[in-house]
Coordinates of C-alpha atoms and ligand atoms in Angstrom, one line a residue:
M1 CA 0.0 0.0 0.0
R2 CA 2.8 2.4 0.9
R3 CA 4.1 1.7 -2.6
H4 CA 0.8 2.6 -4.1
I5 CA 0.3 5.7 -2.0
V6 CA 3.7 7.1 -3.0
R7 CA 3.0 6.3 -6.6
A8 CA -0.4 8.1 -6.5
W9 CA 1.3 11.1 -5.0
T10 CA 4.3 11.1 -7.4
G11 CA 1.9 10.8 -10.4
A12 CA -0.3 13.6 -9.3
L13 CA 2.6 15.8 -8.3
S14 CA 4.7 15.2 -11.5
L15 CA 1.6 15.7 -13.6
A16 CA 0.9 19.0 -11.9
A17 CA 4.5 20.1 -12.3
G18 CA 4.4 19.1 -16.0
A19 CA 7.2 16.7 -15.5
A20 CA 7.4 13.2 -16.8
V21 CA 5.1 10.7 -14.9
L22 CA 7.1 7.8 -13.5
P23 CA 6.4 4.6 -15.2
L24 CA 4.3 2.2 -13.1
A25 CA 5.9 -1.0 -12.0
A26 CA 2.9 -3.0 -13.2
P27 CA 0.7 -1.0 -15.5
G28 CA -2.9 -2.3 -15.8
P29 CA -4.4 -3.0 -19.2
A30 CA -4.7 0.1 -21.3
A31 CA -8.2 0.4 -22.7
A32 CA -9.2 3.0 -25.2
D33 CA -11.9 5.5 -23.9
S34 CA -11.5 4.2 -20.4
V35 CA -12.0 6.3 -17.4
V36 CA -11.7 5.7 -13.8
I37 CA -10.6 2.5 -15.9
G38 CA -13.1 1.1 -18.3
G39 CA -15.7 3.8 -17.6
S40 CA -17.1 6.9 -19.3
A41 CA -17.5 10.6 -18.8
V42 CA -20.4 11.6 -16.6
Q43 CA -21.7 15.0 -15.4
V44 CA -21.1 16.0 -11.8
S45 CA -24.4 17.9 -11.9
D46 CA -26.1 14.4 -12.1
H47 CA -24.0 13.2 -9.2
P48 CA -23.5 16.3 -7.0
W49 CA -22.3 14.2 -4.0
V50 CA -19.0 13.4 -5.8
V51 CA -16.4 16.0 -4.8
A52 CA -12.7 16.5 -5.4
V53 CA -10.3 16.9 -2.5
A54 CA -7.6 19.4 -3.4
S55 CA -4.6 21.3 -2.4
R56 CA -2.9 23.6 -4.9
D57 CA 0.0 24.1 -2.5
R58 CA 0.8 20.4 -2.5
F59 CA -0.3 19.3 -6.0
G60 CA -0.2 22.4 -8.2
G61 CA -3.0 24.2 -9.9
T62 CA -3.3 22.5 -13.3
R63 CA -6.1 20.2 -12.2
S64 CA -7.4 22.5 -9.4
G65 CA -5.0 20.7 -7.0
Q66 CA -7.2 17.5 -7.1
F67 CA -5.5 14.5 -5.5
C68 CA -8.3 12.4 -4.1
G69 CA -12.1 12.1 -4.2
G70 CA -14.8 12.4 -1.6
A71 CA -18.5 12.0 -0.9
V72 CA -20.9 14.5 0.6
V73 CA -22.8 12.7 3.4
N74 CA -24.3 15.7 5.1
R75 CA -24.2 19.5 4.4
T76 CA -21.0 20.0 6.3
T77 CA -19.3 16.6 6.1
V78 CA -17.3 15.0 3.2
L79 CA -16.0 11.4 3.7
T80 CA -12.7 10.6 2.0
A81 CA -9.9 7.9 2.5
A82 CA -7.7 8.2 5.6
H83 CA -4.7 7.5 3.4
C84 CA -5.6 10.7 1.4
V85 CA -4.8 12.9 4.4
S86 CA -1.7 11.0 5.4
A87 CA 1.8 12.6 5.2
D88 CA 2.8 10.0 2.7
V89 CA 0.3 11.2 0.2
L90 CA 0.4 14.9 1.1
G91 CA 4.2 15.0 1.2
A92 CA 3.9 17.0 4.4
P93 CA 2.1 16.6 7.7
L94 CA -1.6 17.4 7.4
N95 CA -1.4 20.4 9.8
E96 CA 1.1 22.0 7.5
V97 CA -1.3 21.9 4.6
R98 CA -3.1 25.2 4.8
D99 CA -5.2 25.1 1.7
L100 CA -7.1 21.8 1.9
K101 CA -10.3 22.2 0.0
V102 CA -13.3 20.3 -1.3
I103 CA -14.4 21.2 -4.8
A104 CA -18.1 20.6 -5.6
G105 CA -19.9 21.0 -8.8
R106 CA -16.8 21.2 -11.0
N107 CA -16.9 18.7 -13.9
D108 CA -13.7 19.8 -15.6
L109 CA -10.8 20.4 -13.2
R110 CA -9.2 23.0 -15.5
T111 CA -12.2 25.3 -15.1
S112 CA -13.5 27.3 -12.1
E113 CA -17.1 26.2 -12.2
G114 CA -18.8 25.0 -9.0
S115 CA -17.5 26.0 -5.6
E116 CA -14.4 25.5 -3.6
V117 CA -15.1 25.0 0.1
T118 CA -12.5 25.3 2.8
V119 CA -12.0 22.3 5.1
S120 CA -12.1 23.5 8.6
S121 CA -11.2 20.3 10.4
V122 CA -10.3 16.7 9.6
K123 CA -11.1 13.6 11.7
T124 CA -9.1 10.6 10.7
N125 CA -10.5 7.1 11.8
P126 CA -8.4 6.3 14.9
E127 CA -8.7 2.6 13.9
Y128 CA -7.1 3.1 10.4
N129 CA -4.4 0.5 9.8
S130 CA -2.0 1.5 7.1
S131 CA -0.6 -2.0 6.6
T132 CA -3.9 -3.9 6.1
N133 CA -5.7 -0.6 4.9
S134 CA -8.5 -1.4 7.3
G135 CA -10.7 1.5 8.3
D136 CA -9.5 3.8 5.5
V137 CA -11.8 6.8 6.1
A138 CA -11.5 10.4 7.3
A139 CA -14.2 13.0 7.7
L140 CA -13.7 16.5 6.4
T141 CA -15.7 19.2 8.1
L142 CA -16.6 22.1 5.7
A143 CA -16.4 25.7 6.7
T144 CA -19.6 26.5 4.7
P145 CA -22.4 24.0 4.2
L146 CA -23.2 22.6 0.7
P147 CA -26.8 22.5 -0.5
E148 CA -29.0 19.7 0.9
S149 CA -29.4 18.4 -2.7
Y150 CA -25.7 17.5 -2.8
V151 CA -26.1 14.9 0.0
I152 CA -26.1 11.2 -0.7
P153 CA -27.6 8.8 1.9
M154 CA -25.2 6.2 3.5
A155 CA -26.1 2.6 3.4
G156 CA -26.4 1.3 7.0
Q157 CA -25.4 -2.1 8.2
G158 CA -27.3 -4.9 6.6
D159 CA -28.5 -2.7 3.7
A160 CA -29.4 -4.8 0.7
A161 CA -27.0 -2.7 -1.5
Y162 CA -24.0 -4.6 0.1
R163 CA -25.2 -7.9 -1.3
A164 CA -22.9 -9.8 -3.7
G165 CA -24.0 -9.2 -7.3
T166 CA -25.4 -5.7 -6.7
P167 CA -24.5 -3.4 -9.6
A168 CA -22.6 -0.3 -8.4
A169 CA -20.8 2.7 -9.9
V170 CA -17.5 4.2 -8.9
Y171 CA -16.7 7.9 -9.6
G172 CA -13.5 9.9 -9.8
W173 CA -11.0 12.1 -11.6
G174 CA -8.2 9.5 -11.3
D175 CA -6.0 7.6 -13.6
T176 CA -7.9 6.3 -16.6
T177 CA -5.4 3.8 -18.0
G178 CA -3.3 2.5 -15.1
G179 CA -0.4 4.4 -16.8
G180 CA -0.7 7.8 -15.1
Q181 CA -3.3 9.4 -17.4
Y182 CA -5.2 11.6 -15.0
A183 CA -8.7 12.6 -16.0
R184 CA -9.7 16.2 -16.5
S185 CA -13.4 15.6 -16.1
L186 CA -15.4 13.3 -13.9
H187 CA -15.7 9.6 -14.9
A188 CA -17.6 6.6 -13.7
A189 CA -17.3 2.8 -14.1
Q190 CA -20.0 0.2 -13.6
V191 CA -18.9 -2.7 -11.4
H192 CA -20.6 -5.4 -9.2
V193 CA -20.3 -5.9 -5.4
L194 CA -18.4 -9.2 -4.8
A195 CA -18.8 -11.8 -2.0
D196 CA -16.5 -11.4 0.9
T197 CA -15.2 -15.0 0.2
V198 CA -14.1 -13.8 -3.3
C199 CA -12.4 -10.7 -1.8
E200 CA -10.6 -12.7 0.9
E201 CA -9.3 -15.1 -1.7
A202 CA -8.1 -12.3 -3.9
Y203 CA -6.4 -10.5 -1.0
P204 CA -5.2 -12.9 1.7
G205 CA -2.5 -10.4 2.8
S206 CA 0.4 -8.9 0.9
S207 CA 2.4 -5.7 0.9
D208 CA -0.7 -4.1 -0.8
G209 CA -3.0 -4.9 2.1
K210 CA -5.3 -7.6 3.5
Y211 CA -9.1 -7.9 2.9
V212 CA -10.9 -7.4 6.2
A213 CA -14.7 -8.1 5.7
A214 CA -15.8 -6.0 8.7
T215 CA -14.3 -2.8 7.4
M216 CA -14.0 -3.3 3.6
L217 CA -16.0 -4.4 0.6
C218 CA -14.7 -5.3 -2.8
A219 CA -16.2 -4.8 -6.3
G220 CA -15.1 -5.5 -9.9
E221 CA -15.8 -7.5 -13.0
P222 CA -14.8 -11.1 -13.6
M223 CA -12.7 -10.1 -16.6
G224 CA -11.3 -7.0 -15.0
G225 CA -11.1 -3.9 -17.1
K226 CA -13.4 -1.7 -14.9
D227 CA -12.1 -0.3 -11.7
A228 CA -11.0 2.7 -9.8
C229 CA -7.3 3.6 -10.0
Q230 CA -4.7 6.1 -8.5
G231 CA -6.3 9.5 -7.8
D232 CA -9.7 8.1 -7.3
S233 CA -9.1 7.3 -3.6
G234 CA -11.7 8.5 -1.2
G235 CA -14.3 8.8 -4.0
P236 CA -17.8 7.2 -3.8
L237 CA -19.0 3.7 -4.7
V238 CA -22.8 3.9 -5.1
A239 CA -25.4 1.2 -5.4
Q240 CA -29.2 1.6 -5.3
G241 CA -28.9 5.3 -4.7
R242 CA -26.9 4.9 -1.6
L243 CA -23.2 5.3 -0.7
I244 CA -21.7 1.9 0.1
G245 CA -18.0 2.4 -0.2
L246 CA -15.0 4.8 -0.7
V247 CA -12.2 3.9 -3.1
S248 CA -9.4 2.6 -0.9
W249 CA -6.9 0.2 -2.6
G250 CA -6.2 -2.8 -4.9
S251 CA -3.4 -4.5 -6.7
G252 CA -2.9 -2.6 -10.0
C253 CA -6.0 -1.3 -11.6
G254 CA -8.6 -3.3 -13.5
R255 CA -6.7 -6.6 -13.4
P256 CA -8.8 -9.8 -13.6
G257 CA -8.7 -11.4 -10.1
N258 CA -7.8 -8.1 -8.4
P259 CA -11.0 -6.3 -7.7
G260 CA -11.1 -2.8 -6.3
V261 CA -11.3 -2.7 -2.5
Y262 CA -13.5 0.0 -0.8
T263 CA -14.0 1.3 2.7
R264 CA -17.3 -0.2 4.0
I265 CA -19.5 2.8 4.7
S266 CA -21.6 1.2 7.4
D267 CA -18.5 0.6 9.5
A268 CA -17.0 4.0 8.6
A269 CA -20.1 5.9 9.8
K270 CA -20.1 3.9 13.0
V271 CA -16.5 4.5 14.0
L272 CA -16.6 8.2 13.1
R273 CA -20.1 8.7 14.5
I274 CA -21.2 10.4 11.3
H275 CA -24.9 10.9 10.6
G276 CA -26.4 11.5 7.2
Ligands
LIG301 N1 -4.8 4.1 -3.5 C1 -5.3 4.7 -4.7 C2 -5.4 6.2 -4.5 O1 -4.8 6.8 -3.7 C3 -6.6 4.1 -5.1 C4 -6.4 2.7 -5.7 C5 -7.6 2.0 -6.1 N2 -7.2 0.9 -6.8 C6 -8.0 0.0 -7.4 N3 -7.5 -0.9 -8.1 N4 -9.3 0.1 -7.2 O2 -5.9 6.9 -5.4

């Protein structure tokens, strides 16, 4: 995971700086017209709960400083991944990042549409484990509330949307090829929720992480090809109109047998005591 985080950060930073993107150790399959990986462009106005988490100081202004995704769960709270606000990703301790922002309603990151909201405080899950990636969630409190219409309901424990086989969509501005091609506009890919037994078999424990059913869920397609990737972290996985996961980790992007792993929202809301 550490490897992946550093890669995500290096990619974003070098992209912002206009320098060459470092080659990935194991690039995923490059698919034409893929986004997120194997997805397509969507309009943020149709999915207003998808936001970009950004810092121009840390990541440069080319793509509005975007480096992760997030989901609006109430008017003043955005959930993102805990690893997104780690010093590894930020390249500096969080308390030294003075311009952490949530960007809502901006489809194309090169424009100034929508709004930029200051993050006034960050609550990282105290149970986050950076070696397994368990509990990968942080709550960002916004200095000014977003409209109620931006809020997506969270799926509670036992919600039918978590059932294996449920169709779900993942959203983000991240790498669209597995080769460091960061999207300028929002993309989404359609995947299916997988059974815990499948996820456990795919990720019994390696340097990338270990599947923990209580705090994670995984989703993908049998042939691979559709997945989240670097830069999508913290962004929403949505099924049946409810938020079920946040992009957390995986081995490569879109590889068959290596589904995307997500922070399980029912557990995240419980440990952070977040209410919709
Ligand atoms: N850790 C990555 C990030 O920081 C997200 C990786 C998701 N990978 C996947 N194959 N679904 O953006």
